[in-house]
mmCIF file of C-alpha atoms in Angstrom:
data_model
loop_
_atom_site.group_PDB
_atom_site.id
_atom_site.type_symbol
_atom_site.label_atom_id
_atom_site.label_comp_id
_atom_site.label_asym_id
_atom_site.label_seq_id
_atom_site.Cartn_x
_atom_site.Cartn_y
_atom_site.Cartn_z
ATOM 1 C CA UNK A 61 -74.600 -17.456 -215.538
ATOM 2 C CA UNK A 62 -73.679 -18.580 -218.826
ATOM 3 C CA UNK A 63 -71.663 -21.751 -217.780
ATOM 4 C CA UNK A 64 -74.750 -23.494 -215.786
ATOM 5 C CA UNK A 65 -76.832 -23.017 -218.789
ATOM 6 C CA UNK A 66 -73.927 -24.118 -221.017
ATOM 7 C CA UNK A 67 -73.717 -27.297 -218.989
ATOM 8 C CA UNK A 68 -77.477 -27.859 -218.874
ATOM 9 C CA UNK A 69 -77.287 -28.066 -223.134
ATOM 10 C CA UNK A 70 -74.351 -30.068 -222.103
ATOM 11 C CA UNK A 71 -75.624 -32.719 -220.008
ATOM 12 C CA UNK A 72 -79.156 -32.559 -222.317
ATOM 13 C CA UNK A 73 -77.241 -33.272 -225.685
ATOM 14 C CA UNK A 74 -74.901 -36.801 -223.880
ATOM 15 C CA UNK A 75 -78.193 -38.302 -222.822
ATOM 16 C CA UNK A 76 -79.535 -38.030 -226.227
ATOM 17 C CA UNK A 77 -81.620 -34.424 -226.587
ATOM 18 C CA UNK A 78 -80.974 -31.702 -228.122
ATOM 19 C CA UNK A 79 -82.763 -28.452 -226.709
ATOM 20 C CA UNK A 80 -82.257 -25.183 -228.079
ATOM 21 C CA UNK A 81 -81.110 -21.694 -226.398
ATOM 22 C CA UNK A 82 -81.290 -17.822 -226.684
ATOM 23 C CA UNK A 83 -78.684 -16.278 -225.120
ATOM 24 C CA UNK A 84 -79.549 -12.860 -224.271
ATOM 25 C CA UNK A 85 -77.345 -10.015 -223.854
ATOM 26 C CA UNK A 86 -78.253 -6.986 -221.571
ATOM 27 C CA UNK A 87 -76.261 -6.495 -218.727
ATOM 28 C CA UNK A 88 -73.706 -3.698 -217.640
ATOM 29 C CA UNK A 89 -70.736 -6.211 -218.123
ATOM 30 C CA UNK A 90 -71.482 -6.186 -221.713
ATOM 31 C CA UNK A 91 -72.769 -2.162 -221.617
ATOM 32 C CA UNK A 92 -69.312 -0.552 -220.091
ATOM 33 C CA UNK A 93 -66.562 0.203 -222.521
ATOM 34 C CA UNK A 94 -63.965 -1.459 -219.866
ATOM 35 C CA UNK A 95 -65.603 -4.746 -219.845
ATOM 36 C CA UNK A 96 -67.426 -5.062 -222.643
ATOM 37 C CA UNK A 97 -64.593 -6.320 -225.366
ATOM 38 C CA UNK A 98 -63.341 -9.252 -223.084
ATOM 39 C CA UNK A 99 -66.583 -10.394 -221.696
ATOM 40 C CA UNK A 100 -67.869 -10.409 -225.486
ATOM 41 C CA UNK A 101 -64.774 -12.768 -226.482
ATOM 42 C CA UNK A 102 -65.303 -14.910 -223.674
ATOM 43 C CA UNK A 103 -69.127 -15.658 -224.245
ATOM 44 C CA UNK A 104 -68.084 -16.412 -227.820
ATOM 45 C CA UNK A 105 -65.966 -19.232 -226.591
ATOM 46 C CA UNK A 106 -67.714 -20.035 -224.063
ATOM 47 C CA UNK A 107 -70.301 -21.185 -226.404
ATOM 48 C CA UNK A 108 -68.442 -22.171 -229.575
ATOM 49 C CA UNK A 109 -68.939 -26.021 -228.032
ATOM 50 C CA UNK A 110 -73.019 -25.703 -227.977
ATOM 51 C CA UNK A 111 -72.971 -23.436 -231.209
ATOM 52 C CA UNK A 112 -75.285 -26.258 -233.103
ATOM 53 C CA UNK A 113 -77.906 -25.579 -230.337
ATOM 54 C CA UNK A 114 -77.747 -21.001 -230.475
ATOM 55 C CA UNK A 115 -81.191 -20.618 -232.104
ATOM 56 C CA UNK A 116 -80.152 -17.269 -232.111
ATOM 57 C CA UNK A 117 -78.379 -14.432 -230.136
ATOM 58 C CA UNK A 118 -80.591 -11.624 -228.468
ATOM 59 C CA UNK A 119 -79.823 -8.097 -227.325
ATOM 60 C CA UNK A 120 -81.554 -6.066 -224.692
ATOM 61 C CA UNK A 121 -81.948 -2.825 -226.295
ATOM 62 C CA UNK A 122 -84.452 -1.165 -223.657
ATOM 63 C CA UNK A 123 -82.234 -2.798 -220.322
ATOM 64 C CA UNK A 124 -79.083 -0.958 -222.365
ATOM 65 C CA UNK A 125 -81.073 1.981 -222.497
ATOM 66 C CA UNK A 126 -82.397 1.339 -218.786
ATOM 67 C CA UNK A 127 -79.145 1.730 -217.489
ATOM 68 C CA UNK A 128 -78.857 5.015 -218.582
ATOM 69 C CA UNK A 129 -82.023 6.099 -217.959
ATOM 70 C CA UNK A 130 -82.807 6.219 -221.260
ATOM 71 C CA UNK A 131 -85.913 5.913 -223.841
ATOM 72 C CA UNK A 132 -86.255 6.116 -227.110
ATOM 73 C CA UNK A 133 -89.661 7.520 -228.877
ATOM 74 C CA UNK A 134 -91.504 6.371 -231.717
ATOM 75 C CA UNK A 135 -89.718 8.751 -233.552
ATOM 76 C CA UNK A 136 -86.398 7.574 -232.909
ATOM 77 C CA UNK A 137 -84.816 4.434 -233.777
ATOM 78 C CA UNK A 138 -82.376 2.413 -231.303
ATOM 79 C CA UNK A 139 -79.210 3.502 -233.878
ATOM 80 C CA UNK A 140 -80.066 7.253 -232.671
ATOM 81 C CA UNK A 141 -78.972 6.621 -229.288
ATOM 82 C CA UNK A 142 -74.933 6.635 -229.490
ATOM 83 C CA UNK A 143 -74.336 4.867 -226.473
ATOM 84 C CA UNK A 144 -76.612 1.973 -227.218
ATOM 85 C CA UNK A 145 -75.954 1.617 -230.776
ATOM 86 C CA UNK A 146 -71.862 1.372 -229.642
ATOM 87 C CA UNK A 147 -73.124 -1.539 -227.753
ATOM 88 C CA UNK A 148 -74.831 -3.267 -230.263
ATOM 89 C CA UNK A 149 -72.434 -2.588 -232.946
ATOM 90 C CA UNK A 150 -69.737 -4.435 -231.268
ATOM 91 C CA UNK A 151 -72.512 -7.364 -230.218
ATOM 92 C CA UNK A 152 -72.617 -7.617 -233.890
ATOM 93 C CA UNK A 153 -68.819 -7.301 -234.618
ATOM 94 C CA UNK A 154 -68.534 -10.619 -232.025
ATOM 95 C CA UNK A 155 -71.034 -13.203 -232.342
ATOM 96 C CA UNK A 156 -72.911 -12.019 -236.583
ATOM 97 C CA UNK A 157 -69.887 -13.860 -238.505
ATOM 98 C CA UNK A 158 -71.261 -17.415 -236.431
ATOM 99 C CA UNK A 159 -74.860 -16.500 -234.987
ATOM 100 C CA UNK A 160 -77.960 -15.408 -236.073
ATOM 101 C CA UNK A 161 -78.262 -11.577 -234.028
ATOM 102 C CA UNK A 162 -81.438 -10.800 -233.443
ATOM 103 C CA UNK A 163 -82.782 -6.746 -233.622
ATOM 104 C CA UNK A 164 -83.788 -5.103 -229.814
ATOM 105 C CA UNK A 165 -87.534 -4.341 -228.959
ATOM 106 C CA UNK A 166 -89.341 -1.871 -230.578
ATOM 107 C CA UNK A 167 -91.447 -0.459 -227.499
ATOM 108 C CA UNK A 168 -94.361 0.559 -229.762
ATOM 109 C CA UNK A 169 -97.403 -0.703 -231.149
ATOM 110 C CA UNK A 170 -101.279 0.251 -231.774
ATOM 111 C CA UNK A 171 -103.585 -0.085 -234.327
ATOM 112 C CA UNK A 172 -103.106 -1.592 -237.852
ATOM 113 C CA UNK A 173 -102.890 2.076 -240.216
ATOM 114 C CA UNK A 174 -101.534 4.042 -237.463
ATOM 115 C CA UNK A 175 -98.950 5.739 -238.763
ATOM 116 C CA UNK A 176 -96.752 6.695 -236.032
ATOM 117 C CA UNK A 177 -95.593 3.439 -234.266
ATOM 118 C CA UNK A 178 -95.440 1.561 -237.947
ATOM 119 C CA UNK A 179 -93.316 4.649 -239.715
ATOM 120 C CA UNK A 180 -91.012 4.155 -236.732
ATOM 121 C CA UNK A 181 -91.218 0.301 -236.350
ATOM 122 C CA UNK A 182 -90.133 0.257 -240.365
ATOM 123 C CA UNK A 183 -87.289 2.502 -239.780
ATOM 124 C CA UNK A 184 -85.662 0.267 -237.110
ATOM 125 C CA UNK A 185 -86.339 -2.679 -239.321
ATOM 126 C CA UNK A 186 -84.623 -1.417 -241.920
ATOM 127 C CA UNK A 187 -81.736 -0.339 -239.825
ATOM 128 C CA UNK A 188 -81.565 -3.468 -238.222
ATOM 129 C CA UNK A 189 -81.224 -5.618 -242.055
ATOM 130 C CA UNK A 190 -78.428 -3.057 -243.098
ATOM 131 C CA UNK A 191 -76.260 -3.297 -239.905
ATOM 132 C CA UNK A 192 -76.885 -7.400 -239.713
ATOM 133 C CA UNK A 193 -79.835 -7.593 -237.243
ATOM 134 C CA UNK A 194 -82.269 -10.958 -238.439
ATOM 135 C CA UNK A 195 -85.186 -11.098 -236.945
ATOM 136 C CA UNK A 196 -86.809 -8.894 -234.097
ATOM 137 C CA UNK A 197 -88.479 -9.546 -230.959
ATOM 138 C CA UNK A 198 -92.477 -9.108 -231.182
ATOM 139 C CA UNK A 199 -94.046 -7.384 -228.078
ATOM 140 C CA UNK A 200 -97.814 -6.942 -229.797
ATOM 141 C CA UNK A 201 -99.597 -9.643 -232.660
ATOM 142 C CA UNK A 202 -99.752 -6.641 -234.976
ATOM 143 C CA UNK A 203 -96.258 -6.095 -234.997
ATOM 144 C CA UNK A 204 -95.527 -9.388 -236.488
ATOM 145 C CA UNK A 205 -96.645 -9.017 -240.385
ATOM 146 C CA UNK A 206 -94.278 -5.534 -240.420
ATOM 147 C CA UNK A 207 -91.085 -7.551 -238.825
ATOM 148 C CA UNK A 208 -92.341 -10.779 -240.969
ATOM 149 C CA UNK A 209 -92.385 -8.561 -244.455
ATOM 150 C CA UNK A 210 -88.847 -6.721 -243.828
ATOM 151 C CA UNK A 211 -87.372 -10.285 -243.970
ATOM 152 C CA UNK A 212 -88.735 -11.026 -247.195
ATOM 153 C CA UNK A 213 -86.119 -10.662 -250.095
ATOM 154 C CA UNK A 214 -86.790 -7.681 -253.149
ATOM 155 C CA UNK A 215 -86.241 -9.316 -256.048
ATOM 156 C CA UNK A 216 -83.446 -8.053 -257.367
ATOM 157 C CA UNK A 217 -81.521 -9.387 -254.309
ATOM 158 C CA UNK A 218 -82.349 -12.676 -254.861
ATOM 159 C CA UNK A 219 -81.710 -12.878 -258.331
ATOM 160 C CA UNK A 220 -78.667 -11.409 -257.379
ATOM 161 C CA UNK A 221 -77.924 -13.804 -254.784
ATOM 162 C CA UNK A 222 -78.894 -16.792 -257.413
ATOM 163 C CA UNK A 223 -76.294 -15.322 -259.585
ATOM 164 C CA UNK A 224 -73.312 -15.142 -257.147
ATOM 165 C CA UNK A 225 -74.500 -18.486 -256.102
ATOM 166 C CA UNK A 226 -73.222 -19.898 -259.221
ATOM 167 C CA UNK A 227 -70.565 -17.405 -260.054
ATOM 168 C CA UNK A 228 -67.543 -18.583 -261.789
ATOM 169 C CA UNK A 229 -65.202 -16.527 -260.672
ATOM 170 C CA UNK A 230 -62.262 -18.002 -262.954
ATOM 171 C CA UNK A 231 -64.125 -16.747 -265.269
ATOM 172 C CA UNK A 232 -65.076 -13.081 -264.296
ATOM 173 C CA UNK A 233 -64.241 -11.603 -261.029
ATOM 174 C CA UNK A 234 -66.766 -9.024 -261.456
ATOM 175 C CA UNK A 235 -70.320 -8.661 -263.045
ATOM 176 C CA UNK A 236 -73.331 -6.221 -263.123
ATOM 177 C CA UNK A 237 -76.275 -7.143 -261.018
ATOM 178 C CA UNK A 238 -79.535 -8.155 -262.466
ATOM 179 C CA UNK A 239 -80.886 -4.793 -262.369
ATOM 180 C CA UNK A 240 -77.736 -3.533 -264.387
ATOM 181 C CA UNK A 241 -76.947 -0.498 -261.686
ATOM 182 C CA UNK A 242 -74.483 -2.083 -259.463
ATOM 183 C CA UNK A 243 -71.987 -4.497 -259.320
ATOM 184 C CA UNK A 244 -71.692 -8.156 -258.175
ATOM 185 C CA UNK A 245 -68.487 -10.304 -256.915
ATOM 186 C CA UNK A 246 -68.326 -13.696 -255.560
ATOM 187 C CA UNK A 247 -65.609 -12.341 -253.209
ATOM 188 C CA UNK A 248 -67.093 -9.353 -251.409
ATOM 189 C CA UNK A 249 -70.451 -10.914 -251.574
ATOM 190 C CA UNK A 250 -70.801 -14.643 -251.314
ATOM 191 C CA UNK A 251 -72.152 -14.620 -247.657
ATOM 192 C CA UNK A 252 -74.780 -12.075 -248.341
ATOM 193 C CA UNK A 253 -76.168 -14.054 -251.140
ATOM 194 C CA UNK A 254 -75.538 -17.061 -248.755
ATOM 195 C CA UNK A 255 -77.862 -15.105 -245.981
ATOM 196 C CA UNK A 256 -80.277 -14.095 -248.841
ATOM 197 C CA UNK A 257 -81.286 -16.852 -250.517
ATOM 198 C CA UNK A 258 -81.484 -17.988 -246.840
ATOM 199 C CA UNK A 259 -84.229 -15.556 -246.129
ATOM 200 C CA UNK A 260 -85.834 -16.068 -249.335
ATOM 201 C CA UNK A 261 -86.168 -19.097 -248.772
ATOM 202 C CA UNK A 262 -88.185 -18.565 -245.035
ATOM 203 C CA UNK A 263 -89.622 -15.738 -245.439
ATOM 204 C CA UNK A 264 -90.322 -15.320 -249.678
ATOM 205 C CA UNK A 265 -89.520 -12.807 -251.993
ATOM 206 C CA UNK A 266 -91.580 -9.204 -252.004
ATOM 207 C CA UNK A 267 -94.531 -8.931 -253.682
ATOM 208 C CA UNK A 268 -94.502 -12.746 -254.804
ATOM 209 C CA UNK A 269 -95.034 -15.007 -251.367
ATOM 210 C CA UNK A 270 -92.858 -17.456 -250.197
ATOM 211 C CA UNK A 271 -89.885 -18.584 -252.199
#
């Protein structure tokens, strides 16, 4: 059903407003090997034209799992189910170069301290930043200052990111980070500190509030 909500954006944005959408993706078109690659490609272009008005893209983790019968527990993450994580890595591989790609679900919440569902919810989080996932769909109010604080920036990153941001690169192709331990080039990682300073400056740096 992507085209009639395509052409409601459509028809909104010629008579003068501009409302913003969340495509979600979750079905078994997407989930099968055989179909998944095309009908991937074609939602891409079918919504390059509205791209200004993609708040962000959204993937179904528990109906992927559904459809296989599948549940994770608190002491798994999504990436620990193979046939889900395929999914999602080539959700990623599609629509992260253009789109913000929002993380799946986490189906577990309680108590502020308890240890279980908040060891578990930082693990996904954490997955989620490394493989390109922003953000993460709330299902409780006490998940939100845990999903909230893994989008804040460590420091290092952003002065990293500040760095890169005003690299020369004429004049040195490669430099150590601010910490000193690894290594920082415009080339390999001017849209990370693009995406970083980005975050910083929504969500803050750790330990020292917002940016």
């Amino acid at each position: 059903n992507a085209a009639d909500y395509i052409a409601i954006v459509q028809a909104e944005r010629a008579a003068g407003r501009r409302i913003l959408v969340m495509p979600t993706l979750e079905t078994m078109m997407i989930a099968a090997c055989d179909t998944r690659p095309s009908v991937l490609c074609k939602l891409h272009e079918m919504l390059a034209p509205v791209q200004d008005c993609v708040l962000n893209i959204r993937v179904g983790g528990n109906d992927f799992s559904n459809l296989y019968g599948l549940r994770r527990p608190a002491t798994a993450t999504i990436y620990d189910v193979g046939i889900v994580r395929d999914i999602l890595m080539d959700i990623l591989n599609v629509f992260a170069v253009d789109y913000v790609v929002s993380g799946p679900v986490w189906n577990y919440f309680g108590a502020a301290g308890d240890a279980a569902w908040e060891e578990g919810l930082r693990r996904e989080l954490a997955l989620d930043r490394l493989h390109g996932f922003i953000g993460k769909t709330a299902i409780h109010p006490c998940q939100l200052p845990l999903i909230a604080a893994s989008l804040r920036v460590p420091r290092e990153d952003y002065d990293d990111a500040c760095r890169l941001a005003q690299f020369d690169a004429g004049a040195l192709g490669v430099e150590k980070s601010a910490g000193g331990h690894r290594m920082n080039e415009a080339a390999c990682h001017s849209r990370w500190a693009e995406r970083t300073l980005a975050l910083a400056a929504v969500y803050g740096i750790c330990g020292e509030g917002r940016a």
